[in-house]
CSV table of C-alpha atoms in Angstrom, one decimal:
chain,number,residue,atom,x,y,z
A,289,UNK,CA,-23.8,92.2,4.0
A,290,UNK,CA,-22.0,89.0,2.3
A,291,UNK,CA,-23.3,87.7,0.0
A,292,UNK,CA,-25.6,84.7,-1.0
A,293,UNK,CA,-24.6,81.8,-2.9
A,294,UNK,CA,-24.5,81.8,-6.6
A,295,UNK,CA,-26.3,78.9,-9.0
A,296,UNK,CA,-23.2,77.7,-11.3
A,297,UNK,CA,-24.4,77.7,-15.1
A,298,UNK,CA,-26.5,75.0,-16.2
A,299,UNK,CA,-25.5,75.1,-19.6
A,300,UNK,CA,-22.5,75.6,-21.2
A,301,UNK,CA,-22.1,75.8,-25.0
A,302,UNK,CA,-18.3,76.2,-25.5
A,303,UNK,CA,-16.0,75.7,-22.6
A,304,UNK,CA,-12.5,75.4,-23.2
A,305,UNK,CA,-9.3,74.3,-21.6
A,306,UNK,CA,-5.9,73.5,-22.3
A,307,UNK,CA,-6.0,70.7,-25.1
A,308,UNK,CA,-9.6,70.5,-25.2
A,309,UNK,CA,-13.4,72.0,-25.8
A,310,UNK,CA,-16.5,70.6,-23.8
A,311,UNK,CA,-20.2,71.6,-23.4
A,312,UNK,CA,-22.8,71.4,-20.8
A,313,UNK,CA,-25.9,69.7,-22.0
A,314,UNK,CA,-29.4,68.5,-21.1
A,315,UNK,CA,-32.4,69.5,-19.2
A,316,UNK,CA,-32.9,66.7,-16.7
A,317,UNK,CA,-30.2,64.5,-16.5
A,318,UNK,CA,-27.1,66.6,-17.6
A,319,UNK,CA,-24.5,65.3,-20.0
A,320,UNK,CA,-20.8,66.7,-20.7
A,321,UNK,CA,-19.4,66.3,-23.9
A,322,UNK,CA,-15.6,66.9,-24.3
A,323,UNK,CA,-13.2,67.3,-27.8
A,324,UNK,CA,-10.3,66.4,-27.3
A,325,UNK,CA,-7.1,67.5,-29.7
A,326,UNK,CA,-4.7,64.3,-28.4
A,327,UNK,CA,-2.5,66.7,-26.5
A,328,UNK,CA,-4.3,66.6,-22.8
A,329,UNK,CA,-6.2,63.2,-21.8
A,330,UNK,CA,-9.4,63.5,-19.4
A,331,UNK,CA,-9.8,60.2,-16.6
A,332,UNK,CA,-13.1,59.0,-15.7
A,333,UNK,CA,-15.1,56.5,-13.4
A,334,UNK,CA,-15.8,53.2,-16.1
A,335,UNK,CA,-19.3,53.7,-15.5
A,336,UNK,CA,-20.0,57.1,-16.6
A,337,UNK,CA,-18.8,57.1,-19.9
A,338,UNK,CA,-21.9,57.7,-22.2
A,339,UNK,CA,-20.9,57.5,-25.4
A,340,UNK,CA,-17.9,57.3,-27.6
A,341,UNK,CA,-16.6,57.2,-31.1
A,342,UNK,CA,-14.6,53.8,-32.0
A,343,UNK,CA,-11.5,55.2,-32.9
A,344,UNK,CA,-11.1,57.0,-29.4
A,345,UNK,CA,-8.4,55.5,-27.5
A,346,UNK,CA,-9.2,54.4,-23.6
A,347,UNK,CA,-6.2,53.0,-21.1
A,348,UNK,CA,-6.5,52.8,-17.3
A,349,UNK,CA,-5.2,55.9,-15.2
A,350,UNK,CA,-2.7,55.0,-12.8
A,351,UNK,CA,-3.9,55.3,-8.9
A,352,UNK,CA,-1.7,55.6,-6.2
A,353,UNK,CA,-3.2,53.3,-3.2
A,354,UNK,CA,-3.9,49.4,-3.7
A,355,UNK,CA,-7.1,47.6,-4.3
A,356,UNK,CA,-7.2,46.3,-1.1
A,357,UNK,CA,-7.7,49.9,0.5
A,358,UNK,CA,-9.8,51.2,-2.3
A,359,UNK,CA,-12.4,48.6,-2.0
A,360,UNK,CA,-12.8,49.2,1.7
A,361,UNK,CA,-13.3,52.6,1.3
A,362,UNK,CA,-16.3,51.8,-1.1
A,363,UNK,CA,-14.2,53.9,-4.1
A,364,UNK,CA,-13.8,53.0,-7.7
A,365,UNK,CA,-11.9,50.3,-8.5
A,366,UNK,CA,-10.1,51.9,-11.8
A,367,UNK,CA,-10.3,54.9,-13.8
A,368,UNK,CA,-10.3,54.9,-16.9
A,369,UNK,CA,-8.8,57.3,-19.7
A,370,UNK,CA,-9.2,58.9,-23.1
A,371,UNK,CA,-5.7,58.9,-25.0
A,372,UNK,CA,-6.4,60.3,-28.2
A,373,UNK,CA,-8.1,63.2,-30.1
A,374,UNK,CA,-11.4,62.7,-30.4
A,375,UNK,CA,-15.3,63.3,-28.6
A,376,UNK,CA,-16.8,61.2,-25.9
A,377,UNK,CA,-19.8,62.4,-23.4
A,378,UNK,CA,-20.4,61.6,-20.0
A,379,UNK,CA,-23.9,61.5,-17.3
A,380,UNK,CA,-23.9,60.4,-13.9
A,381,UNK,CA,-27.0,58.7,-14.4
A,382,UNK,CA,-29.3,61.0,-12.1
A,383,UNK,CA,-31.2,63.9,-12.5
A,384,UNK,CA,-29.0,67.3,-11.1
A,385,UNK,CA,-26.3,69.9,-12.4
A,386,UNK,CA,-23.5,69.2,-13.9
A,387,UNK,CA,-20.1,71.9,-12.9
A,388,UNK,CA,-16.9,72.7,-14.6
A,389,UNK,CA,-14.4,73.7,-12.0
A,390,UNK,CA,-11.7,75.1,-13.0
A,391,UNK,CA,-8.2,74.9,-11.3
A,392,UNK,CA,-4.9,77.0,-12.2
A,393,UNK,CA,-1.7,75.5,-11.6
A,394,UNK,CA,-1.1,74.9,-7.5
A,395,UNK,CA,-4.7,74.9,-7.1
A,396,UNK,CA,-6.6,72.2,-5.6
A,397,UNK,CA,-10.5,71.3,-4.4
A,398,UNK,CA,-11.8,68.3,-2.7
A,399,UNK,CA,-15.0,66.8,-3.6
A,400,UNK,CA,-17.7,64.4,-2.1
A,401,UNK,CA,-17.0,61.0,-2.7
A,402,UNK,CA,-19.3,59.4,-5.9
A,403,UNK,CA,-19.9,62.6,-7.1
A,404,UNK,CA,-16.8,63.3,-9.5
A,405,UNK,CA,-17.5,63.0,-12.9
A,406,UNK,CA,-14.3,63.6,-14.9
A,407,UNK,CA,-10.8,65.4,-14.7
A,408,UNK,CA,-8.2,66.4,-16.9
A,409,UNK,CA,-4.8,64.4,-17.2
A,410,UNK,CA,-2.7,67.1,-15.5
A,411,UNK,CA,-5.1,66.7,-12.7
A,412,UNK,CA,-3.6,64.5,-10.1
A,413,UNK,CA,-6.2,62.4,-8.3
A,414,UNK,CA,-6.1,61.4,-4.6
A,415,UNK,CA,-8.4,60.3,-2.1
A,416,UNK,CA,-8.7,60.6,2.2
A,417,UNK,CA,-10.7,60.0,5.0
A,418,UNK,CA,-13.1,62.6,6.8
A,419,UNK,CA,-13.7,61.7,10.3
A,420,UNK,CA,-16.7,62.8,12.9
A,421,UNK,CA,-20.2,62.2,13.3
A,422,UNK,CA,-21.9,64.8,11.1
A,423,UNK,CA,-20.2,63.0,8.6
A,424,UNK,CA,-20.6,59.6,9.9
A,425,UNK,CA,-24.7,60.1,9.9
A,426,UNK,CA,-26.0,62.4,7.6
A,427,UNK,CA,-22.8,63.1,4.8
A,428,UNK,CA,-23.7,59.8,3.1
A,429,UNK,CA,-20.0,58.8,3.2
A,430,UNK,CA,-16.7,58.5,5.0
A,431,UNK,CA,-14.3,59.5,1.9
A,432,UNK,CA,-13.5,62.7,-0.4
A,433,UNK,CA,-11.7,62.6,-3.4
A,434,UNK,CA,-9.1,65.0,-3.7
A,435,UNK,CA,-7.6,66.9,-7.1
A,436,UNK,CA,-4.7,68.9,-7.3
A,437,UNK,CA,-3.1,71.1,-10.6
A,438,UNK,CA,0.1,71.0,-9.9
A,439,UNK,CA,2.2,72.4,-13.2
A,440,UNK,CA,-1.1,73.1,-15.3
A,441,UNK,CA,-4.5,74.2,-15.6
A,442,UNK,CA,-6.9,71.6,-15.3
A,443,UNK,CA,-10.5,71.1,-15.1
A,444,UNK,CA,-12.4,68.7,-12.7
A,445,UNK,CA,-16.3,68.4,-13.3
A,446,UNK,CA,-18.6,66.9,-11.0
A,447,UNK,CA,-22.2,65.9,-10.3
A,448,UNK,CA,-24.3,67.7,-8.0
A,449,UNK,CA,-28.2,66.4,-7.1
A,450,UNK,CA,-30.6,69.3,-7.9
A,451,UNK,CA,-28.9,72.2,-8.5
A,452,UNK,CA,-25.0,73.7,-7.7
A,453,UNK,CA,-24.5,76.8,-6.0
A,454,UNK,CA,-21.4,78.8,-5.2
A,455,UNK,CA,-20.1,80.7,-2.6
A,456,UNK,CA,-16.8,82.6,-2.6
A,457,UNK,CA,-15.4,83.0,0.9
A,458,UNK,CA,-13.6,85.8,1.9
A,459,UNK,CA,-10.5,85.3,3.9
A,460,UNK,CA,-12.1,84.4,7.8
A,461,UNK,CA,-15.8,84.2,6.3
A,462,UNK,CA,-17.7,81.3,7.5
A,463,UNK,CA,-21.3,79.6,6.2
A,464,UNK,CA,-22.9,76.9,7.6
A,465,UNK,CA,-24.2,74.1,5.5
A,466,UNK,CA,-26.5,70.7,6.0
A,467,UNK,CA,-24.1,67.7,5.5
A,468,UNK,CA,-25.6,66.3,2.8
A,469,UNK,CA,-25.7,69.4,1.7
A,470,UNK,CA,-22.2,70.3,0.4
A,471,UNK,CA,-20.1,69.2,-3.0
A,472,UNK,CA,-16.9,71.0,-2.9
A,473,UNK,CA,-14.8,73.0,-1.6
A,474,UNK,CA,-10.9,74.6,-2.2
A,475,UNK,CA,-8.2,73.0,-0.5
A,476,UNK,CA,-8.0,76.4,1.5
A,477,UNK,CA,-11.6,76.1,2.9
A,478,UNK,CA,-11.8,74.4,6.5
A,479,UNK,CA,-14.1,72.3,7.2
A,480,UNK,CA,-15.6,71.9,11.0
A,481,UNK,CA,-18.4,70.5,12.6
A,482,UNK,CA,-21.4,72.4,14.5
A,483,UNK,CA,-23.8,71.0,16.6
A,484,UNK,CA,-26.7,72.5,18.1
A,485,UNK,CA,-28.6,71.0,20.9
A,486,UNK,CA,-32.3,71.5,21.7
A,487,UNK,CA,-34.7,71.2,24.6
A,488,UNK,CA,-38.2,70.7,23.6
A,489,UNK,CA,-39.6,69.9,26.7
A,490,UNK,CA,-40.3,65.9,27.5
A,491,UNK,CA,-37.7,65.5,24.5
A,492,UNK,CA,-35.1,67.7,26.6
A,493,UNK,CA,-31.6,66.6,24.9
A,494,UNK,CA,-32.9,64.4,22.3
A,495,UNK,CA,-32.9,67.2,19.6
A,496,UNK,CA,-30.1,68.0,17.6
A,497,UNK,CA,-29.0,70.2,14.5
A,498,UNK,CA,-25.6,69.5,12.9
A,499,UNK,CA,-24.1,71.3,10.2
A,500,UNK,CA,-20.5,71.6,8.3
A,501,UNK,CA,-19.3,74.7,9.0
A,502,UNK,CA,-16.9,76.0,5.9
A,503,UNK,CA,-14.2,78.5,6.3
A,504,UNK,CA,-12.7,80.8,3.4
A,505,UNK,CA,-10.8,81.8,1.8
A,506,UNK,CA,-12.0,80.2,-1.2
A,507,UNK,CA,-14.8,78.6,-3.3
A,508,UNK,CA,-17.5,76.5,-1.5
A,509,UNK,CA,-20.2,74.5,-3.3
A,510,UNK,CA,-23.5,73.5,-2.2
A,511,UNK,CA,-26.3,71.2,-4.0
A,512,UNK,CA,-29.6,72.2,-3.6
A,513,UNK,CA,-31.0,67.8,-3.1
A,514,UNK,CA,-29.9,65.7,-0.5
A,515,UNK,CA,-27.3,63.0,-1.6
A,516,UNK,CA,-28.1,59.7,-1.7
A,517,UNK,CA,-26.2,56.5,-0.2
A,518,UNK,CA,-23.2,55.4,-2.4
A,519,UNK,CA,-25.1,52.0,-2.1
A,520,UNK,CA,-27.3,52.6,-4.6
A,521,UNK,CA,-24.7,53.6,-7.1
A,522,UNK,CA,-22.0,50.6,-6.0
A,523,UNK,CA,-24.4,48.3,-6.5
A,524,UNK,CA,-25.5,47.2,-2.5
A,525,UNK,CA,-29.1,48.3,-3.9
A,526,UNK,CA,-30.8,50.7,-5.8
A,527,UNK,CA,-31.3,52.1,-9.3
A,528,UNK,CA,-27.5,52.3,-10.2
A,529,UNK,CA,-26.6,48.3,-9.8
A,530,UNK,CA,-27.0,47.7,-13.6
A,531,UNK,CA,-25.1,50.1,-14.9
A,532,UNK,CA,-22.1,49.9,-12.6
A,533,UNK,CA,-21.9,45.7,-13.0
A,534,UNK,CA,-22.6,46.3,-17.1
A,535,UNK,CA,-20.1,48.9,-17.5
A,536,UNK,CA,-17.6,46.4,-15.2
A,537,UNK,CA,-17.6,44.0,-17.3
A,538,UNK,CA,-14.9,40.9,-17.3
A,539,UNK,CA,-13.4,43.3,-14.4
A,540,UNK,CA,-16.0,43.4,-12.0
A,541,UNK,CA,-16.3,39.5,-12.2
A,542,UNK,CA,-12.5,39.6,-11.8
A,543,UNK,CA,-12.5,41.5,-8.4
A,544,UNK,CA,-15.9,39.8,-7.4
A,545,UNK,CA,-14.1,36.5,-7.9
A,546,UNK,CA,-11.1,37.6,-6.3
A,547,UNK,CA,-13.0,39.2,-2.6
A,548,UNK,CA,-15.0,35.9,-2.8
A,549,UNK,CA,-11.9,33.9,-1.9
């Protein structure tokens, strides 16, 4: 009988990877702290940097598609990245569940747009389009951002709402999950769409139940609370408008400036 899937660890006192150490903290809204030894940077949305000590060195992280593109798509405008040895934490923000996944070199995963937290340097960091209507009216979005290890080891940790669970497809295994449902998933999971129709009576073809349908081999995640509209967190309403236009800064009137015209 396969098998169900797995909560991820909520806490995490010593997790390490190449150039760095991180841990896993907080009951409610989780925070990851990362040391860093100078030799490996970690990149980051601007807005979900926590804290820092002064002498910690930030730059901008190259991207590989314009700004043009990037603001249609409703994705971050710049990332930003620690340079230098030294601790800095990071929080998303929102209640949920904080996971460390970890890639070896020619892996890669693909996560739900809004909902990546930080990535290590060796990383490389891309972003597509997912088509169809599941997607389209109850995924929340219309992106993914993608991360590949291409040479290296590298760690990519991300935000889930409630809790993250797990599940380890087998090669031709299948599971269905609610859109909103689902956080991640290996580059060798496909993704499809299910939708079941309904007849209840007067309401005959009116009722429908949609689902992603995921299919291994490889790691699938799932959050156990619906996701919310990136809205809220981009700043077109909702609680997370202060904190994205504080942490923008002279940028964000920049680029406001900038679409005005």
């Amino acid at each position: 009988m396969p098998t169900a899937p797995q909560i991820l660890p909520t806490q995490i006192t010593e997790g390490t990877a190449p150039g760095l150490r991180y841990r896993l903290e907080g009951e409610l809204v989780p925070v990851l702290h990362v040391a860093l030894d100078g030799r490996v940077p970690v990149y980051f949305e601007h807005h979900v940097l926590l804290w820092k000590y002064p002498e910690m060195q930030l730059g901008l992280h190259p991207l590989k598609k314009g700004l043009k593109r990037r603001v249609m798509g409703g994705m971050p405008l710049l990332l930003l990245e620690a340079q230098s040895a030294g601790e800095l934490a990071f929080s998303r923000d929102a209640p949920g569940h904080i996971a460390a996944l970890h890639l070896q070199a020619g892996d890669g995963i693909v996560v739900r747009e809004h909902q990546f937290l930080a990535a290590t340097g060796g990383v490389e960091y891309d972003y597509s389009r997912m088509k169809g209507f599941a997607n389209m009216m109850y995924g929340g979005g219309f992106f993914v951002d993608e991360f590949f290890a291409a040479d290296q080891e590298g760690v990519v940790w991300v935000h889930g709402y409630g809790n993250v669970f797990e599940k380890l497809l087998e090669p031709g295994e299948t599971i269905d999950i609610e859109p909103g449902g689902w956080l991640f998933r290996d580059h060798s999971v496909q993704m499809s769409q299910e939708v079941y129709g309904f007849k209840p009576g007067m309401l005959s073809g009116s009722g429908q139940l949609v689902f992603n349908r995921f299919t291994g081999p490889g790691r699938v995640g799932l959050q156990s609370a619906y996701y919310h509209p990136p809205g809220e967190e981009t700043g077109a309403g909702g609680g997370g408008t202060g904190q994205q236009i504080g942490g923008g800064g002279l940028l964000g009137g920049i680029v406001g400036g900038l679409l005005d015209n």
